[in-house]
Amino acid sequence: MSLANIWEIITKVIDIGIVWIAFYYILKNIRNNTKMVLIFKGVVLILLVKLLSNLLNLYTVGIILEYCLEWGPLAVIIIFQPEIRGVLESIGRTQLLGRHKILTIDEREKVVYEIMRTIEYFKRNRIGSLIVIEREISLQEYIEPATKIYADLSSDLLETIFFPNGPLHDGGVIIQGDRITAAGAVFKTSMNPSVSKRLGTRHRAALGIAEESDAIALIVSEENGRLSIAVDGELNYNLTLDEFRMLLIEALNPKAEMFYEAENKDSAGEE
């Protein structure tokens, strides 16, 4: 095999790899965005109807769908411009190495300890709070307009930030690694129609950032002290302290470590 043939194979592999990576990130962001899921379903439905009209020779339906397919992309771009921009921005903000992955096991344990100590205090005293932990997708967009902290994570500092009637109480705290980066952050609220109307702004903001990114959003209700975690586009509502702790630990685990643990469990089961 000549060098020219080898080079041709390599370029084809690179070409296919780039396309698959692009599809992966697009589908990943579509999954976490309710409106983009609806757009995707609508496009698939139109294509299926178009194929059906061709098979059954439905002339009028076919003509209408041809116009839809011809002008549809332009209409989608205009109507859903904010959502499309959000997906592209989230792809651009994705980091190859997430900040949480640099933490050692001891550092992660300290993060969980300090957060749980704070959460227990907030639950007991019914202090409302929203704590967002960055993972692979950068939250720089929300850090920039917020109040910069850049301090080591501690329960005392979190309790001070969320002190009732304080200037930063109503906003969210952003944690990167084992440090508090910003406070008073404002997040976009979720527009998911299936979310209960009884949930307040804090819960909707937590779900919004969990839909837009892979961040972990921790919520304590100011009204009743209930604990919730929004992660991977889902809101886990009214958790016990043990459930809250276990879900937080699981979400903080690096993916490679989670796969390793799963393989170990499978091996133990086979033995």
PDB file of C-alpha atoms in Angstrom:
ATOM      1  CA  MET A   1       0.000   0.000   0.000  1.00  0.00           C
ATOM      2  CA  SER A   2       1.436   3.371  -1.032  1.00  0.00           C
ATOM      3  CA  LEU A   3       1.758   6.436   1.163  1.00  0.00           C
ATOM      4  CA  ALA A   4      -0.905   8.174  -0.925  1.00  0.00           C
ATOM      5  CA  ASN A   5      -3.424   5.426  -0.136  1.00  0.00           C
ATOM      6  CA  ILE A   6      -2.540   5.494   3.572  1.00  0.00           C
ATOM      7  CA  TRP A   7      -2.952   9.277   3.658  1.00  0.00           C
ATOM      8  CA  GLU A   8      -6.314   8.990   1.867  1.00  0.00           C
ATOM      9  CA  ILE A   9      -7.550   6.502   4.488  1.00  0.00           C
ATOM     10  CA  ILE A  10      -6.363   8.741   7.333  1.00  0.00           C
ATOM     11  CA  THR A  11      -8.130  11.804   5.901  1.00  0.00           C
ATOM     12  CA  LYS A  12     -11.362   9.824   5.454  1.00  0.00           C
ATOM     13  CA  VAL A  13     -11.201   8.623   9.079  1.00  0.00           C
ATOM     14  CA  ILE A  14     -10.604  12.203  10.254  1.00  0.00           C
ATOM     15  CA  ASP A  15     -13.463  13.440   8.075  1.00  0.00           C
ATOM     16  CA  ILE A  16     -15.910  10.865   9.436  1.00  0.00           C
ATOM     17  CA  GLY A  17     -14.665  11.448  13.011  1.00  0.00           C
ATOM     18  CA  ILE A  18     -15.293  15.206  12.809  1.00  0.00           C
ATOM     19  CA  VAL A  19     -18.829  14.621  11.492  1.00  0.00           C
ATOM     20  CA  TRP A  20     -19.619  12.142  14.273  1.00  0.00           C
ATOM     21  CA  ILE A  21     -18.230  14.469  16.962  1.00  0.00           C
ATOM     22  CA  ALA A  22     -20.355  17.310  15.581  1.00  0.00           C
ATOM     23  CA  PHE A  23     -23.468  15.094  15.598  1.00  0.00           C
ATOM     24  CA  TYR A  24     -22.666  13.943  19.137  1.00  0.00           C
ATOM     25  CA  TYR A  25     -22.471  17.468  20.568  1.00  0.00           C
ATOM     26  CA  ILE A  26     -25.548  18.623  18.620  1.00  0.00           C
ATOM     27  CA  LEU A  27     -27.654  15.684  19.839  1.00  0.00           C
ATOM     28  CA  LYS A  28     -26.293  16.059  23.377  1.00  0.00           C
ATOM     29  CA  ASN A  29     -27.360  19.705  23.500  1.00  0.00           C
ATOM     30  CA  ILE A  30     -30.698  18.994  21.814  1.00  0.00           C
ATOM     31  CA  ARG A  31     -31.463  16.422  24.498  1.00  0.00           C
ATOM     32  CA  ASN A  32     -30.927  19.000  27.247  1.00  0.00           C
ATOM     33  CA  ASN A  33     -33.042  21.688  25.557  1.00  0.00           C
ATOM     34  CA  THR A  34     -36.815  21.191  25.599  1.00  0.00           C
ATOM     35  CA  LYS A  35     -37.532  23.561  22.698  1.00  0.00           C
ATOM     36  CA  MET A  36     -34.838  22.045  20.505  1.00  0.00           C
ATOM     37  CA  VAL A  37     -36.314  18.586  21.163  1.00  0.00           C
ATOM     38  CA  LEU A  38     -39.677  19.873  19.893  1.00  0.00           C
ATOM     39  CA  ILE A  39     -38.015  21.316  16.771  1.00  0.00           C
ATOM     40  CA  PHE A  40     -36.240  18.006  16.103  1.00  0.00           C
ATOM     41  CA  LYS A  41     -39.480  16.029  16.499  1.00  0.00           C
ATOM     42  CA  GLY A  42     -41.291  18.426  14.157  1.00  0.00           C
ATOM     43  CA  VAL A  43     -38.635  18.065  11.430  1.00  0.00           C
ATOM     44  CA  VAL A  44     -38.690  14.267  11.716  1.00  0.00           C
ATOM     45  CA  LEU A  45     -42.505  14.265  11.503  1.00  0.00           C
ATOM     46  CA  ILE A  46     -42.473  16.436   8.344  1.00  0.00           C
ATOM     47  CA  LEU A  47     -39.907  14.159   6.680  1.00  0.00           C
ATOM     48  CA  LEU A  48     -41.979  11.062   7.508  1.00  0.00           C
ATOM     49  CA  VAL A  49     -45.141  12.638   6.105  1.00  0.00           C
ATOM     50  CA  LYS A  50     -43.207  13.674   2.988  1.00  0.00           C
ATOM     51  CA  LEU A  51     -42.030  10.085   2.427  1.00  0.00           C
ATOM     52  CA  LEU A  52     -45.575   8.839   2.965  1.00  0.00           C
ATOM     53  CA  SER A  53     -46.973  11.356   0.454  1.00  0.00           C
ATOM     54  CA  ASN A  54     -44.417  10.195  -2.149  1.00  0.00           C
ATOM     55  CA  LEU A  55     -45.371   6.558  -1.613  1.00  0.00           C
ATOM     56  CA  LEU A  56     -49.125   7.250  -1.849  1.00  0.00           C
ATOM     57  CA  ASN A  57     -48.823   9.877  -4.626  1.00  0.00           C
ATOM     58  CA  LEU A  58     -50.480  12.572  -2.504  1.00  0.00           C
ATOM     59  CA  TYR A  59     -49.820  15.457  -4.896  1.00  0.00           C
ATOM     60  CA  THR A  60     -51.258  18.387  -2.903  1.00  0.00           C
ATOM     61  CA  VAL A  61     -49.706  17.280   0.400  1.00  0.00           C
ATOM     62  CA  GLY A  62     -46.388  16.731  -1.383  1.00  0.00           C
ATOM     63  CA  ILE A  63     -46.386  20.258  -2.852  1.00  0.00           C
ATOM     64  CA  ILE A  64     -47.133  21.817   0.554  1.00  0.00           C
ATOM     65  CA  LEU A  65     -44.411  19.799   2.244  1.00  0.00           C
ATOM     66  CA  GLU A  66     -41.922  20.736  -0.467  1.00  0.00           C
ATOM     67  CA  TYR A  67     -42.524  24.400   0.349  1.00  0.00           C
ATOM     68  CA  CYS A  68     -42.145  23.575   4.054  1.00  0.00           C
ATOM     69  CA  LEU A  69     -38.831  21.825   3.439  1.00  0.00           C
ATOM     70  CA  GLU A  70     -37.635  24.619   1.156  1.00  0.00           C
ATOM     71  CA  TRP A  71     -38.474  27.540   3.466  1.00  0.00           C
ATOM     72  CA  GLY A  72     -38.656  25.649   6.776  1.00  0.00           C
ATOM     73  CA  PRO A  73     -34.955  25.934   7.704  1.00  0.00           C
ATOM     74  CA  LEU A  74     -35.045  29.716   7.261  1.00  0.00           C
ATOM     75  CA  ALA A  75     -38.238  29.960   9.357  1.00  0.00           C
ATOM     76  CA  VAL A  76     -36.724  27.774  12.098  1.00  0.00           C
ATOM     77  CA  ILE A  77     -33.563  29.911  12.228  1.00  0.00           C
ATOM     78  CA  ILE A  78     -35.614  33.109  12.531  1.00  0.00           C
ATOM     79  CA  ILE A  79     -38.186  31.842  15.039  1.00  0.00           C
ATOM     80  CA  PHE A  80     -35.844  29.796  17.230  1.00  0.00           C
ATOM     81  CA  GLN A  81     -32.759  31.981  16.923  1.00  0.00           C
ATOM     82  CA  PRO A  82     -32.250  32.296  20.734  1.00  0.00           C
ATOM     83  CA  GLU A  83     -32.403  28.513  21.245  1.00  0.00           C
ATOM     84  CA  ILE A  84     -30.050  27.786  18.337  1.00  0.00           C
ATOM     85  CA  ARG A  85     -27.634  30.415  19.606  1.00  0.00           C
ATOM     86  CA  GLY A  86     -27.793  28.839  23.069  1.00  0.00           C
ATOM     87  CA  VAL A  87     -26.895  25.413  21.678  1.00  0.00           C
ATOM     88  CA  LEU A  88     -23.955  26.823  19.699  1.00  0.00           C
ATOM     89  CA  GLU A  89     -22.750  28.790  22.724  1.00  0.00           C
ATOM     90  CA  SER A  90     -22.917  25.727  24.966  1.00  0.00           C
ATOM     91  CA  ILE A  91     -20.909  23.746  22.401  1.00  0.00           C
ATOM     92  CA  GLY A  92     -18.350  26.552  22.306  1.00  0.00           C
ATOM     93  CA  ARG A  93     -18.160  26.661  26.098  1.00  0.00           C
ATOM     94  CA  THR A  94     -17.519  22.920  26.408  1.00  0.00           C
ATOM     95  CA  GLN A  95     -14.121  22.193  27.909  1.00  0.00           C
ATOM     96  CA  LEU A  96     -12.117  19.137  26.920  1.00  0.00           C
ATOM     97  CA  LEU A  97     -11.179  18.658  30.557  1.00  0.00           C
ATOM     98  CA  GLY A  98     -13.888  19.571  33.047  1.00  0.00           C
ATOM     99  CA  ARG A  99     -12.798  21.474  36.141  1.00  0.00           C
ATOM    100  CA  HIS A 100     -14.296  18.867  38.479  1.00  0.00           C
ATOM    101  CA  LYS A 101     -12.026  16.186  37.015  1.00  0.00           C
ATOM    102  CA  ILE A 102      -8.894  17.739  38.482  1.00  0.00           C
ATOM    103  CA  LEU A 103     -10.164  17.140  42.015  1.00  0.00           C
ATOM    104  CA  THR A 104      -8.651  14.266  43.952  1.00  0.00           C
ATOM    105  CA  ILE A 105     -10.852  11.908  45.958  1.00  0.00           C
ATOM    106  CA  ASP A 106      -9.946  13.771  49.166  1.00  0.00           C
ATOM    107  CA  GLU A 107     -10.805  17.118  47.574  1.00  0.00           C
ATOM    108  CA  ARG A 108     -14.176  15.822  46.368  1.00  0.00           C
ATOM    109  CA  GLU A 109     -14.920  14.468  49.824  1.00  0.00           C
ATOM    110  CA  LYS A 110     -14.126  17.897  51.298  1.00  0.00           C
ATOM    111  CA  VAL A 111     -16.415  19.591  48.752  1.00  0.00           C
ATOM    112  CA  VAL A 112     -19.265  17.217  49.642  1.00  0.00           C
ATOM    113  CA  TYR A 113     -18.615  17.678  53.379  1.00  0.00           C
ATOM    114  CA  GLU A 114     -18.677  21.489  53.221  1.00  0.00           C
ATOM    115  CA  ILE A 115     -21.758  21.566  50.984  1.00  0.00           C
ATOM    116  CA  MET A 116     -23.698  19.038  53.090  1.00  0.00           C
ATOM    117  CA  ARG A 117     -22.828  20.903  56.268  1.00  0.00           C
ATOM    118  CA  THR A 118     -24.237  24.049  54.657  1.00  0.00           C
ATOM    119  CA  ILE A 119     -27.319  22.298  53.275  1.00  0.00           C
ATOM    120  CA  GLU A 120     -28.192  20.802  56.673  1.00  0.00           C
ATOM    121  CA  TYR A 121     -27.942  24.266  58.250  1.00  0.00           C
ATOM    122  CA  PHE A 122     -30.098  25.834  55.513  1.00  0.00           C
ATOM    123  CA  LYS A 123     -32.713  23.066  55.775  1.00  0.00           C
ATOM    124  CA  ARG A 124     -32.901  23.389  59.557  1.00  0.00           C
ATOM    125  CA  ASN A 125     -33.276  27.177  59.412  1.00  0.00           C
ATOM    126  CA  ARG A 126     -35.268  27.304  56.142  1.00  0.00           C
ATOM    127  CA  ILE A 127     -32.764  29.519  54.350  1.00  0.00           C
ATOM    128  CA  GLY A 128     -33.335  29.593  50.604  1.00  0.00           C
ATOM    129  CA  SER A 129     -30.283  28.973  48.423  1.00  0.00           C
ATOM    130  CA  LEU A 130     -29.139  28.020  44.931  1.00  0.00           C
ATOM    131  CA  ILE A 131     -25.656  26.522  44.548  1.00  0.00           C
ATOM    132  CA  VAL A 132     -24.456  25.623  41.040  1.00  0.00           C
ATOM    133  CA  ILE A 133     -21.412  23.399  40.484  1.00  0.00           C
ATOM    134  CA  GLU A 134     -19.696  23.664  37.102  1.00  0.00           C
ATOM    135  CA  ARG A 135     -18.719  20.453  35.346  1.00  0.00           C
ATOM    136  CA  GLU A 136     -17.541  20.131  31.719  1.00  0.00           C
ATOM    137  CA  ILE A 137     -19.481  23.058  30.217  1.00  0.00           C
ATOM    138  CA  SER A 138     -18.136  26.443  31.290  1.00  0.00           C
ATOM    139  CA  LEU A 139     -20.449  28.845  33.140  1.00  0.00           C
ATOM    140  CA  GLN A 140     -18.341  31.901  32.301  1.00  0.00           C
ATOM    141  CA  GLU A 141     -21.391  33.580  30.755  1.00  0.00           C
ATOM    142  CA  TYR A 142     -22.990  33.699  34.223  1.00  0.00           C
ATOM    143  CA  ILE A 143     -19.788  34.363  36.133  1.00  0.00           C
ATOM    144  CA  GLU A 144     -18.936  37.563  34.239  1.00  0.00           C
ATOM    145  CA  PRO A 145     -21.925  39.689  35.410  1.00  0.00           C
ATOM    146  CA  ALA A 146     -21.976  38.147  38.924  1.00  0.00           C
ATOM    147  CA  THR A 147     -20.044  39.224  42.013  1.00  0.00           C
ATOM    148  CA  LYS A 148     -16.594  37.600  41.911  1.00  0.00           C
ATOM    149  CA  ILE A 149     -15.509  35.699  45.017  1.00  0.00           C
ATOM    150  CA  TYR A 150     -12.585  33.381  44.103  1.00  0.00           C
ATOM    151  CA  ALA A 151     -12.344  31.856  47.586  1.00  0.00           C
ATOM    152  CA  ASP A 152     -11.911  28.358  48.983  1.00  0.00           C
ATOM    153  CA  LEU A 153     -15.189  26.532  49.452  1.00  0.00           C
ATOM    154  CA  SER A 154     -16.366  26.532  53.066  1.00  0.00           C
ATOM    155  CA  SER A 155     -19.701  26.225  54.832  1.00  0.00           C
ATOM    156  CA  ASP A 156     -19.060  29.447  56.761  1.00  0.00           C
ATOM    157  CA  LEU A 157     -18.640  31.430  53.544  1.00  0.00           C
ATOM    158  CA  LEU A 158     -21.764  29.892  51.971  1.00  0.00           C
ATOM    159  CA  GLU A 159     -23.801  30.677  55.075  1.00  0.00           C
ATOM    160  CA  THR A 160     -22.549  34.268  54.949  1.00  0.00           C
ATOM    161  CA  ILE A 161     -23.421  34.663  51.260  1.00  0.00           C
ATOM    162  CA  PHE A 162     -26.973  33.348  51.725  1.00  0.00           C
ATOM    163  CA  PHE A 163     -27.628  35.204  54.986  1.00  0.00           C
ATOM    164  CA  PRO A 164     -31.305  36.307  54.834  1.00  0.00           C
ATOM    165  CA  ASN A 165     -31.839  39.799  53.423  1.00  0.00           C
ATOM    166  CA  GLY A 166     -28.161  39.997  52.427  1.00  0.00           C
ATOM    167  CA  PRO A 167     -27.233  41.610  49.082  1.00  0.00           C
ATOM    168  CA  LEU A 168     -26.323  38.244  47.503  1.00  0.00           C
ATOM    169  CA  HIS A 169     -29.044  36.109  49.080  1.00  0.00           C
ATOM    170  CA  ASP A 170     -31.392  35.988  46.080  1.00  0.00           C
ATOM    171  CA  GLY A 171     -28.776  35.059  43.477  1.00  0.00           C
ATOM    172  CA  GLY A 172     -26.917  31.807  42.921  1.00  0.00           C
ATOM    173  CA  VAL A 173     -23.414  30.740  43.896  1.00  0.00           C
ATOM    174  CA  ILE A 174     -21.140  29.184  41.250  1.00  0.00           C
ATOM    175  CA  ILE A 175     -18.523  26.643  42.332  1.00  0.00           C
ATOM    176  CA  GLN A 176     -15.598  25.631  40.117  1.00  0.00           C
ATOM    177  CA  GLY A 177     -13.629  22.701  41.439  1.00  0.00           C
ATOM    178  CA  ASP A 178     -13.239  23.293  45.177  1.00  0.00           C
ATOM    179  CA  ARG A 179     -13.524  27.094  45.023  1.00  0.00           C
ATOM    180  CA  ILE A 180     -16.424  29.529  45.093  1.00  0.00           C
ATOM    181  CA  THR A 181     -15.998  31.615  41.955  1.00  0.00           C
ATOM    182  CA  ALA A 182     -19.011  33.945  42.027  1.00  0.00           C
ATOM    183  CA  ALA A 183     -22.151  34.851  43.979  1.00  0.00           C
ATOM    184  CA  GLY A 184     -25.326  36.693  43.067  1.00  0.00           C
ATOM    185  CA  ALA A 185     -25.460  34.905  39.699  1.00  0.00           C
ATOM    186  CA  VAL A 186     -28.716  35.085  37.728  1.00  0.00           C
ATOM    187  CA  PHE A 187     -29.701  32.100  35.579  1.00  0.00           C
ATOM    188  CA  LYS A 188     -32.294  31.711  32.830  1.00  0.00           C
ATOM    189  CA  THR A 189     -35.428  30.013  34.113  1.00  0.00           C
ATOM    190  CA  SER A 190     -36.714  26.803  32.551  1.00  0.00           C
ATOM    191  CA  MET A 191     -39.562  27.116  30.045  1.00  0.00           C
ATOM    192  CA  ASN A 192     -40.470  23.431  30.315  1.00  0.00           C
ATOM    193  CA  PRO A 193     -44.310  23.300  30.297  1.00  0.00           C
ATOM    194  CA  SER A 194     -44.340  20.083  32.337  1.00  0.00           C
ATOM    195  CA  VAL A 195     -42.768  21.768  35.377  1.00  0.00           C
ATOM    196  CA  SER A 196     -45.206  22.300  38.233  1.00  0.00           C
ATOM    197  CA  LYS A 197     -46.457  25.880  38.557  1.00  0.00           C
ATOM    198  CA  ARG A 198     -46.012  25.597  42.316  1.00  0.00           C
ATOM    199  CA  LEU A 199     -42.238  25.689  41.934  1.00  0.00           C
ATOM    200  CA  GLY A 200     -40.690  29.101  42.492  1.00  0.00           C
ATOM    201  CA  THR A 201     -38.078  31.074  40.582  1.00  0.00           C
ATOM    202  CA  ARG A 202     -35.176  29.405  42.385  1.00  0.00           C
ATOM    203  CA  HIS A 203     -36.229  25.901  41.266  1.00  0.00           C
ATOM    204  CA  ARG A 204     -36.962  27.066  37.703  1.00  0.00           C
ATOM    205  CA  ALA A 205     -33.559  28.756  37.486  1.00  0.00           C
ATOM    206  CA  ALA A 206     -31.882  25.560  38.732  1.00  0.00           C
ATOM    207  CA  LEU A 207     -33.700  23.460  36.149  1.00  0.00           C
ATOM    208  CA  GLY A 208     -32.907  26.058  33.468  1.00  0.00           C
ATOM    209  CA  ILE A 209     -29.148  25.840  34.016  1.00  0.00           C
ATOM    210  CA  ALA A 210     -29.366  22.019  34.217  1.00  0.00           C
ATOM    211  CA  GLU A 211     -31.140  21.978  30.829  1.00  0.00           C
ATOM    212  CA  GLU A 212     -28.674  24.385  29.235  1.00  0.00           C
ATOM    213  CA  SER A 213     -25.484  22.844  30.619  1.00  0.00           C
ATOM    214  CA  ASP A 214     -24.225  19.805  32.536  1.00  0.00           C
ATOM    215  CA  ALA A 215     -23.949  21.763  35.799  1.00  0.00           C
ATOM    216  CA  ILE A 216     -25.264  20.459  39.133  1.00  0.00           C
ATOM    217  CA  ALA A 217     -27.782  22.841  40.750  1.00  0.00           C
ATOM    218  CA  LEU A 218     -28.521  22.425  44.475  1.00  0.00           C
ATOM    219  CA  ILE A 219     -31.664  24.059  45.870  1.00  0.00           C
ATOM    220  CA  VAL A 220     -32.997  24.641  49.375  1.00  0.00           C
ATOM    221  CA  SER A 221     -36.560  25.939  49.541  1.00  0.00           C
ATOM    222  CA  GLU A 222     -37.039  29.080  51.594  1.00  0.00           C
ATOM    223  CA  GLU A 223     -40.677  28.214  52.333  1.00  0.00           C
ATOM    224  CA  ASN A 224     -40.364  24.684  53.682  1.00  0.00           C
ATOM    225  CA  GLY A 225     -36.654  23.775  53.689  1.00  0.00           C
ATOM    226  CA  ARG A 226     -37.108  21.027  51.079  1.00  0.00           C
ATOM    227  CA  LEU A 227     -34.005  19.879  49.229  1.00  0.00           C
ATOM    228  CA  SER A 228     -33.752  19.399  45.467  1.00  0.00           C
ATOM    229  CA  ILE A 229     -31.051  18.774  42.870  1.00  0.00           C
ATOM    230  CA  ALA A 230     -31.316  19.655  39.181  1.00  0.00           C
ATOM    231  CA  VAL A 231     -28.895  17.712  36.997  1.00  0.00           C
ATOM    232  CA  ASP A 232     -28.874  16.415  33.406  1.00  0.00           C
ATOM    233  CA  GLY A 233     -32.026  18.367  32.564  1.00  0.00           C
ATOM    234  CA  GLU A 234     -34.087  16.805  35.373  1.00  0.00           C
ATOM    235  CA  LEU A 235     -35.272  18.142  38.735  1.00  0.00           C
ATOM    236  CA  ASN A 236     -35.032  15.713  41.648  1.00  0.00           C
ATOM    237  CA  TYR A 237     -37.483  17.297  44.087  1.00  0.00           C
ATOM    238  CA  ASN A 238     -37.999  16.960  47.865  1.00  0.00           C
ATOM    239  CA  LEU A 239     -35.005  14.733  48.657  1.00  0.00           C
ATOM    240  CA  THR A 240     -33.987  13.478  52.070  1.00  0.00           C
ATOM    241  CA  LEU A 241     -30.528  14.440  53.327  1.00  0.00           C
ATOM    242  CA  ASP A 242     -29.195  10.956  52.518  1.00  0.00           C
ATOM    243  CA  GLU A 243     -30.725  10.996  49.013  1.00  0.00           C
ATOM    244  CA  PHE A 244     -29.326  14.489  48.462  1.00  0.00           C
ATOM    245  CA  ARG A 245     -25.837  13.419  49.574  1.00  0.00           C
ATOM    246  CA  MET A 246     -25.794  10.258  47.430  1.00  0.00           C
ATOM    247  CA  LEU A 247     -27.014  12.082  44.299  1.00  0.00           C
ATOM    248  CA  LEU A 248     -24.430  14.838  44.826  1.00  0.00           C
ATOM    249  CA  ILE A 249     -21.592  12.319  45.208  1.00  0.00           C
ATOM    250  CA  GLU A 250     -22.724  10.439  42.098  1.00  0.00           C
ATOM    251  CA  ALA A 251     -22.941  13.646  40.035  1.00  0.00           C
ATOM    252  CA  LEU A 252     -19.485  14.803  41.162  1.00  0.00           C
ATOM    253  CA  ASN A 253     -17.785  11.540  40.218  1.00  0.00           C
ATOM    254  CA  PRO A 254     -15.757  11.857  36.999  1.00  0.00           C
ATOM    255  CA  LYS A 255     -17.271   9.803  34.176  1.00  0.00           C
ATOM    256  CA  ALA A 256     -14.206   7.604  33.806  1.00  0.00           C
ATOM    257  CA  GLU A 257     -14.372   6.709  37.478  1.00  0.00           C
ATOM    258  CA  MET A 258     -18.092   5.921  37.231  1.00  0.00           C
ATOM    259  CA  PHE A 259     -17.443   3.560  34.284  1.00  0.00           C
ATOM    260  CA  TYR A 260     -14.637   1.906  36.266  1.00  0.00           C
ATOM    261  CA  GLU A 261     -16.939   1.347  39.256  1.00  0.00           C
ATOM    262  CA  ALA A 262     -19.648  -0.103  36.993  1.00  0.00           C
ATOM    263  CA  GLU A 263     -17.170  -2.529  35.409  1.00  0.00           C
ATOM    264  CA  ASN A 264     -16.000  -3.630  38.864  1.00  0.00           C
ATOM    265  CA  LYS A 265     -19.608  -4.322  39.924  1.00  0.00           C
ATOM    266  CA  ASP A 266     -20.221  -6.357  36.753  1.00  0.00           C
ATOM    267  CA  SER A 267     -17.047  -8.373  37.351  1.00  0.00           C
ATOM    268  CA  ALA A 268     -18.036  -9.034  40.970  1.00  0.00           C
ATOM    269  CA  GLY A 269     -21.500 -10.198  39.812  1.00  0.00           C
ATOM    270  CA  GLU A 270     -20.002 -12.662  37.332  1.00  0.00           C
ATOM    271  CA  GLU A 271     -17.772 -14.166  40.025  1.00  0.00           C
TER     272      GLU A 271
END
